[in-house]
Coordinates of C-alpha atoms and ligand atoms in Angstrom, one line a residue:
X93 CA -5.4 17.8 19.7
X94 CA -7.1 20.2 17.0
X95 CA -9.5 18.7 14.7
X96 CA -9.1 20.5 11.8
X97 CA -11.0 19.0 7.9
X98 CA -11.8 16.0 9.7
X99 CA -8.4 14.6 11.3
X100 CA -6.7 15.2 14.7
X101 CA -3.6 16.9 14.9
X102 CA -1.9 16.9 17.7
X103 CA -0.3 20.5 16.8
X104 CA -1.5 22.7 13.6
X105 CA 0.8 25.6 13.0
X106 CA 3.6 23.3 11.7
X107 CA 1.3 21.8 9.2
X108 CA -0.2 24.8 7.9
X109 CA 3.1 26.3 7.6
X110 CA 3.8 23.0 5.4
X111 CA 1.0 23.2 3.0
X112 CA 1.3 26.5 2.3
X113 CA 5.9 27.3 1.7
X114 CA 6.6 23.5 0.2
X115 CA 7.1 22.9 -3.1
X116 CA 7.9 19.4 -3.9
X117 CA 10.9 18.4 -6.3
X118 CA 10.4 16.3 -8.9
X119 CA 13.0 14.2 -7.0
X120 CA 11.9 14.2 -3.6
X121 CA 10.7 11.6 -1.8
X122 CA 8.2 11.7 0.8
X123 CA 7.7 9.1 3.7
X124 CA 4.2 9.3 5.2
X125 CA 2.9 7.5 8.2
X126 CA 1.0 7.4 11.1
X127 CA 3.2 7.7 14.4
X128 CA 4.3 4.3 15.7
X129 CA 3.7 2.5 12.2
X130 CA 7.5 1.7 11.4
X131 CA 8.7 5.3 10.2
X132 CA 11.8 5.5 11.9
X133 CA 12.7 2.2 10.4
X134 CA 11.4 3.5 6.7
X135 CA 13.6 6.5 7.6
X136 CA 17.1 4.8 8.3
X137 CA 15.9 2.3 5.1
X138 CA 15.5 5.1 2.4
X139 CA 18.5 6.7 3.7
X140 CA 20.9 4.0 3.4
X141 CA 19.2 2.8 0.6
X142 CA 19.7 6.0 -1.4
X143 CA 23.2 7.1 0.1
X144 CA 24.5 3.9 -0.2
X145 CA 27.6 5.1 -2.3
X146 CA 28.2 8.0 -0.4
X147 CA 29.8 6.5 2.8
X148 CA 31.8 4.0 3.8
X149 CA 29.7 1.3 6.0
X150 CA 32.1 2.4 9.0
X151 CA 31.1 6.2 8.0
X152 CA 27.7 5.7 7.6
X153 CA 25.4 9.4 9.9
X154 CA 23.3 6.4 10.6
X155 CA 25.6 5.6 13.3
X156 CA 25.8 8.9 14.7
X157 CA 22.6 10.5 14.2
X158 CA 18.7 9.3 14.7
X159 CA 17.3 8.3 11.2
X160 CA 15.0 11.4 12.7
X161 CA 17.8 14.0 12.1
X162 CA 19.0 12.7 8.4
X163 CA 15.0 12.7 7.2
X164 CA 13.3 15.5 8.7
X165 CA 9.2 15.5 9.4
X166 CA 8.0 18.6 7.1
X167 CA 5.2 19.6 9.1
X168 CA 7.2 19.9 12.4
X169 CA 11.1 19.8 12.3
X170 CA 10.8 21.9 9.4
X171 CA 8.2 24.4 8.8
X172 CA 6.8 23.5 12.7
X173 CA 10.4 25.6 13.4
X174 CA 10.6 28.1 10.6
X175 CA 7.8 28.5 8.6
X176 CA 10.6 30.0 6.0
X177 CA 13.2 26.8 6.0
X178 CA 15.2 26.5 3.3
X179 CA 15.2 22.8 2.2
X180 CA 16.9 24.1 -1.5
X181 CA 20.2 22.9 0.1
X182 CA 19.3 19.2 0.9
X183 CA 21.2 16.6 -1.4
X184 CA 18.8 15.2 -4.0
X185 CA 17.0 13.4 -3.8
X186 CA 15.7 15.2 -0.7
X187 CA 14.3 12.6 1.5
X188 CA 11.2 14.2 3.5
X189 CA 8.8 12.4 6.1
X190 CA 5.2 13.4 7.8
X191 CA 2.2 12.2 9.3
X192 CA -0.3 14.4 7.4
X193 CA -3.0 12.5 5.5
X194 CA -2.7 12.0 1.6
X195 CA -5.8 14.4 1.2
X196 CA -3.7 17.3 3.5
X197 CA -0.5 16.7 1.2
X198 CA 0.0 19.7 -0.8
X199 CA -1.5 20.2 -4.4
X200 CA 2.7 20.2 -5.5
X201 CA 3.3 16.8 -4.3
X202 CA 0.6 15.7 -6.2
X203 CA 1.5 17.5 -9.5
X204 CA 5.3 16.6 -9.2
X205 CA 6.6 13.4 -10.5
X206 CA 7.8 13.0 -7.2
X207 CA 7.1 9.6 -5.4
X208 CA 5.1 8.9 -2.0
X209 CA 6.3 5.4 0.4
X210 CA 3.6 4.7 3.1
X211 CA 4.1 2.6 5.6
X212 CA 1.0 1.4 7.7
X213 CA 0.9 -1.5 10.4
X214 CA -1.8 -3.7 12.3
X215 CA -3.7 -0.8 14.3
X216 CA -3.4 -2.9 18.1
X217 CA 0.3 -3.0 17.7
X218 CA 0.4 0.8 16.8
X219 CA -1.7 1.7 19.9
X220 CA 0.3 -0.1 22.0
X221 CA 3.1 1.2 21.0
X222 CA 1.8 4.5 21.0
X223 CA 0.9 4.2 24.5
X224 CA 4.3 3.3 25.4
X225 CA 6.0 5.8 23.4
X226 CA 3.3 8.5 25.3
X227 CA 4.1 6.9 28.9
X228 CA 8.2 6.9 28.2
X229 CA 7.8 10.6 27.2
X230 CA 6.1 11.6 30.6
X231 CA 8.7 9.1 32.3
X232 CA 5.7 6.9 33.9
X233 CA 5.1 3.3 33.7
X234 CA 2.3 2.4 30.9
X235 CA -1.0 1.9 33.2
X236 CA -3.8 0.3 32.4
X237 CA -5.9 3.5 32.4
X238 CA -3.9 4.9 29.6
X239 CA -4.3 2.2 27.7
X240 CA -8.1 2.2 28.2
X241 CA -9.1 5.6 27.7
X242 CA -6.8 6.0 24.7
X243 CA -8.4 3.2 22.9
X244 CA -11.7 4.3 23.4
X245 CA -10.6 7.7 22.0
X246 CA -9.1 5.5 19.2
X247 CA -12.3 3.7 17.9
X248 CA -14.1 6.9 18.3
X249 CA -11.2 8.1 15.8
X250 CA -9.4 10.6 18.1
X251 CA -5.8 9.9 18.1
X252 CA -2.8 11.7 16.4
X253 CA -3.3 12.0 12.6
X254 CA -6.6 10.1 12.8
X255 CA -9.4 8.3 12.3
X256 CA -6.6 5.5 11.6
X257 CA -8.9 4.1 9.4
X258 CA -9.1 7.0 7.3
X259 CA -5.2 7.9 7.5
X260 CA -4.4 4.6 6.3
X261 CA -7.6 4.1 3.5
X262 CA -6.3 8.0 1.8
X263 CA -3.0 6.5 1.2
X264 CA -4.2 3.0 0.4
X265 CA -6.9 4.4 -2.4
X266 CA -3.8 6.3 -3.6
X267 CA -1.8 3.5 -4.3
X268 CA -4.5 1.9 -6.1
X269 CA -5.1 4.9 -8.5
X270 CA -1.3 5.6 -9.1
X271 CA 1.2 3.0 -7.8
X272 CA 3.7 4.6 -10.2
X273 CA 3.6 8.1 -7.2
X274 CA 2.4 5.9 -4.3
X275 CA 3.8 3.0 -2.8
X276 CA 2.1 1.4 0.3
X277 CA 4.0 -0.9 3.0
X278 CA 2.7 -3.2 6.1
X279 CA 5.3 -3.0 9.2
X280 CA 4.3 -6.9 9.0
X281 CA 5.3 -7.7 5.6
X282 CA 8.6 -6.3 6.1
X283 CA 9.0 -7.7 9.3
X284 CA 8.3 -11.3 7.2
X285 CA 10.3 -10.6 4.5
X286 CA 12.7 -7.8 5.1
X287 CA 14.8 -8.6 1.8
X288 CA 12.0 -8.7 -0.7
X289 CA 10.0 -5.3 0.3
X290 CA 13.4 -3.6 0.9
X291 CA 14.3 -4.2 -2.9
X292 CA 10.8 -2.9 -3.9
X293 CA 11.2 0.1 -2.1
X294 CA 14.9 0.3 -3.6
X295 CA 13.3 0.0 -6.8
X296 CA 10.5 2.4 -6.4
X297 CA 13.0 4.6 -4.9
X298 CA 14.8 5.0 -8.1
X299 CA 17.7 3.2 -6.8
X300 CA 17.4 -0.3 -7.6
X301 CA 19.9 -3.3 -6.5
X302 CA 22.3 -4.6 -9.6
X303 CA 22.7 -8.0 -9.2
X304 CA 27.0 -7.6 -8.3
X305 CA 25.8 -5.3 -5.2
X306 CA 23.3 -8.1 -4.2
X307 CA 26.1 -10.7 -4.6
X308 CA 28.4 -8.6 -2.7
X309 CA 26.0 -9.1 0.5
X310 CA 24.6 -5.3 0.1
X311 CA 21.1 -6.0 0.7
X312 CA 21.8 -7.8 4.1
X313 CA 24.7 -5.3 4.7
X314 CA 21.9 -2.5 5.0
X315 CA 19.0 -4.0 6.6
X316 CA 21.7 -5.2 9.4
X317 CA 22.6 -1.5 9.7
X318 CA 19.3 -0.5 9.9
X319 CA 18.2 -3.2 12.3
X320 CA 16.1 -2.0 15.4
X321 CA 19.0 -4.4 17.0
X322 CA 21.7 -2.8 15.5
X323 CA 20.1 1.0 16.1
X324 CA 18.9 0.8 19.5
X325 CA 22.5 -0.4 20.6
X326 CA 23.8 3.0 19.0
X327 CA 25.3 5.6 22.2
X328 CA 23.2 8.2 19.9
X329 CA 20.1 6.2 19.8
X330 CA 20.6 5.1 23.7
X331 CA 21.4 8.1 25.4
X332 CA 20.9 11.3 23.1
X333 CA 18.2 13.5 23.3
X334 CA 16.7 14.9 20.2
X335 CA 16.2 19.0 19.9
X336 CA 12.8 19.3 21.7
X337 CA 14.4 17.1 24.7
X338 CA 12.5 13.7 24.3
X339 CA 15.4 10.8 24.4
X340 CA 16.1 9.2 20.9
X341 CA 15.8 5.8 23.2
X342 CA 12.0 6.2 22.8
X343 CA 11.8 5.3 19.4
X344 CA 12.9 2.0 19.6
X345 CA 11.3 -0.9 21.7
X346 CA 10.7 -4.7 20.4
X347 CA 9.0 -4.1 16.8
X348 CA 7.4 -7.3 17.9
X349 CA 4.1 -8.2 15.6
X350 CA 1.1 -9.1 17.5
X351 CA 2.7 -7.4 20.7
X352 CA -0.2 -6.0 21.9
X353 CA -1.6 -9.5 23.2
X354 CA 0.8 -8.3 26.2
X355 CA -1.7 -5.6 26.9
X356 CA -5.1 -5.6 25.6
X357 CA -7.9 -8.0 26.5
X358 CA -9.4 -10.1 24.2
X359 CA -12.5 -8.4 24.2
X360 CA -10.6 -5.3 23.6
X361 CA -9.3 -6.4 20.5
X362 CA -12.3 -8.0 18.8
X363 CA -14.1 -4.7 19.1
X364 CA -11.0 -3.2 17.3
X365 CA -11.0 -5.5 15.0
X366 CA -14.9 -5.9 14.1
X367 CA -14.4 -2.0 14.0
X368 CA -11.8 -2.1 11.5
X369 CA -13.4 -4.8 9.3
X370 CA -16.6 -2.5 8.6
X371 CA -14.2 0.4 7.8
X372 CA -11.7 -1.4 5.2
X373 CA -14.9 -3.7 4.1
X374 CA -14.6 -3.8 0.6
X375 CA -11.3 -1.9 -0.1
X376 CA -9.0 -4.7 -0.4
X377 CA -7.2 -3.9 2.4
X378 CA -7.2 -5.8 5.8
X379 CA -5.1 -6.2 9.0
Ligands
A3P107 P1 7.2 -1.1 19.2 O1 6.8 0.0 20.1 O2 6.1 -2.1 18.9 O3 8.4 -1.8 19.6 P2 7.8 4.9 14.6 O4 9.1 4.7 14.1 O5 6.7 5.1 13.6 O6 7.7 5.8 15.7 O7 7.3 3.4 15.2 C1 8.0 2.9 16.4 C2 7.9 1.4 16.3 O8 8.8 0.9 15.3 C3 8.3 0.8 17.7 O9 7.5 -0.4 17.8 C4 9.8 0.5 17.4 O10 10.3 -0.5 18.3 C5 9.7 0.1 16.0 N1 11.0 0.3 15.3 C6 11.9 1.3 15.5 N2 13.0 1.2 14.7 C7 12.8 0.0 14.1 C8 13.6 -0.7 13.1 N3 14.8 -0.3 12.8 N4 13.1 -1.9 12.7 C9 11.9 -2.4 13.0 N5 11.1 -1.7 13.9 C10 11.6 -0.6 14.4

């Protein structure tokens, strides 16, 4: 990985391609996360929600495409290919993802009016299912000496995107100065209560539920759609590949909260989690 103004990437040309050719749309809205936080789920949410009267449930690109094709990462399936992409011909509003930090987003996002949706979850769950996302890419089983010497490079900050704690405290602090341009989601909270969040981020989105589409079973009609149930079972989710070769399959595994119980030692996680209560001490924020 490169560390480059204090966070680790793991590549760099894609990003600086990113900051320096995008200029936001007032419109646009930008998805940010760290990997293995719940962005492919925020990605086939904001698409539905947003499209929703553009296609027929049966029609829906959701069932033939990875929420990764319809809402492109910025700093790698765009300007990571061609630092010179085009995005003027995406439908408004363009909906854009990435896992830079809020301090590496570019000085246009921040001037536009338009809006930011985070999405952050407990950071055990996240490693572990990074280190299974990192094991099913090389095609080995998850080993116990993956999982230790990533975590050790985890609390020393070193994983993709990190320090976690300073990925997640830039967008966080964000929120709290301007929840009008920044809105900030837990995995868990949705997980709890899908229905609630998912109208708050309807709502933020600029494309709130009227009360005849909520009687009409709309709400439930898209969360079922974009269900890790209902996606995983998908032949393009189960057997396609995306561009760079890595099977679509590997984005979706149990979305279980409190998972990593499976894998880490108690030990383990108390040192996590005495690390991350001196890091969010006093910020409001806690996992
Ligand atoms: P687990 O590995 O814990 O199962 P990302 O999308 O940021 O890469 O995060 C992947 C995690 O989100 C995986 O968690 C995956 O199973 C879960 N996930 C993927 N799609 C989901 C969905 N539609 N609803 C809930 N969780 C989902």
């Amino acid at each position: 990985m490169f560390l480059y103004k204090e966070y680790w990437y793991p590549y760099i040309h894609g990003i600086f391609s990113f900051q320096q050719h995008f200029k936001a749309q007032n419109s646009d809205l930008i998805l940010a996360s760290l990997p293995k936080a719940g962005t492919t789920w925020l990605k086939a949410l904001t698409f539905a929600i947003a499209n929703r009267n553009n296609y027929s449930p049966s029609e829906n690109p959701l069932l033939t495409t990875n929420p990764h094709g319809l809402v492109p990462f910025l700093d790698n399936a765009v300007y990571g290919k061609n630092p010179f992409f085009k995005l003027d011909d995406f439908p408004s509003p363009r909906i854009l993802a990435t896992h830079v930090t809020y301090s590496a987003l570019t000085s246009s996002i921040g001037d536009s009016t338009c809006r930011v949706i985070y999405v952050c979850r407990n950071p055990l769950d996240q490693f572990i299912s990074f280190c299974h996302y990192v094991a099913k890419l090389l095609n080995n089983p998850l080993n116990p000496s993956l999982i230790e010497e990533n975590f050790n490079l985890m609390r020393r900050g070193v994983s993709p995107y990190g320090p976690f704690w300073d990925h997640v405290l830039g967008y966080w602090k964000a929120n709290q100065e301007r929840p009008d341009k920044v809105l900030f989601l837990k995995y868990e909270d949705m997980k709890e209560d899908p229905v609630s969040h998912f109208k708050v981020l309807a709502k933020f989105m600029g494309f709130p539920f009227f009360v005849e589409e909520d009687r009409q079973g709309v709400v439930e009609e898209i969360l079922k759609l974009c269900s890790l149930d209902n996606l995983k079972d998908l032949e393009v989710n189960k057997i396609h590949k995306n561009d760079v070769g890595h099977p679509n399959s590997a984005y979706f595994r149990k979305g279980d909260v409190g998972d990593w119980a499976n894998y880490l030692t108690p030990s383990m996680a108390e040192r996590m989690n005495k690390l991350m209560e001196e890091k969010f001490s006093d910020t409001g924020l806690n996992f």
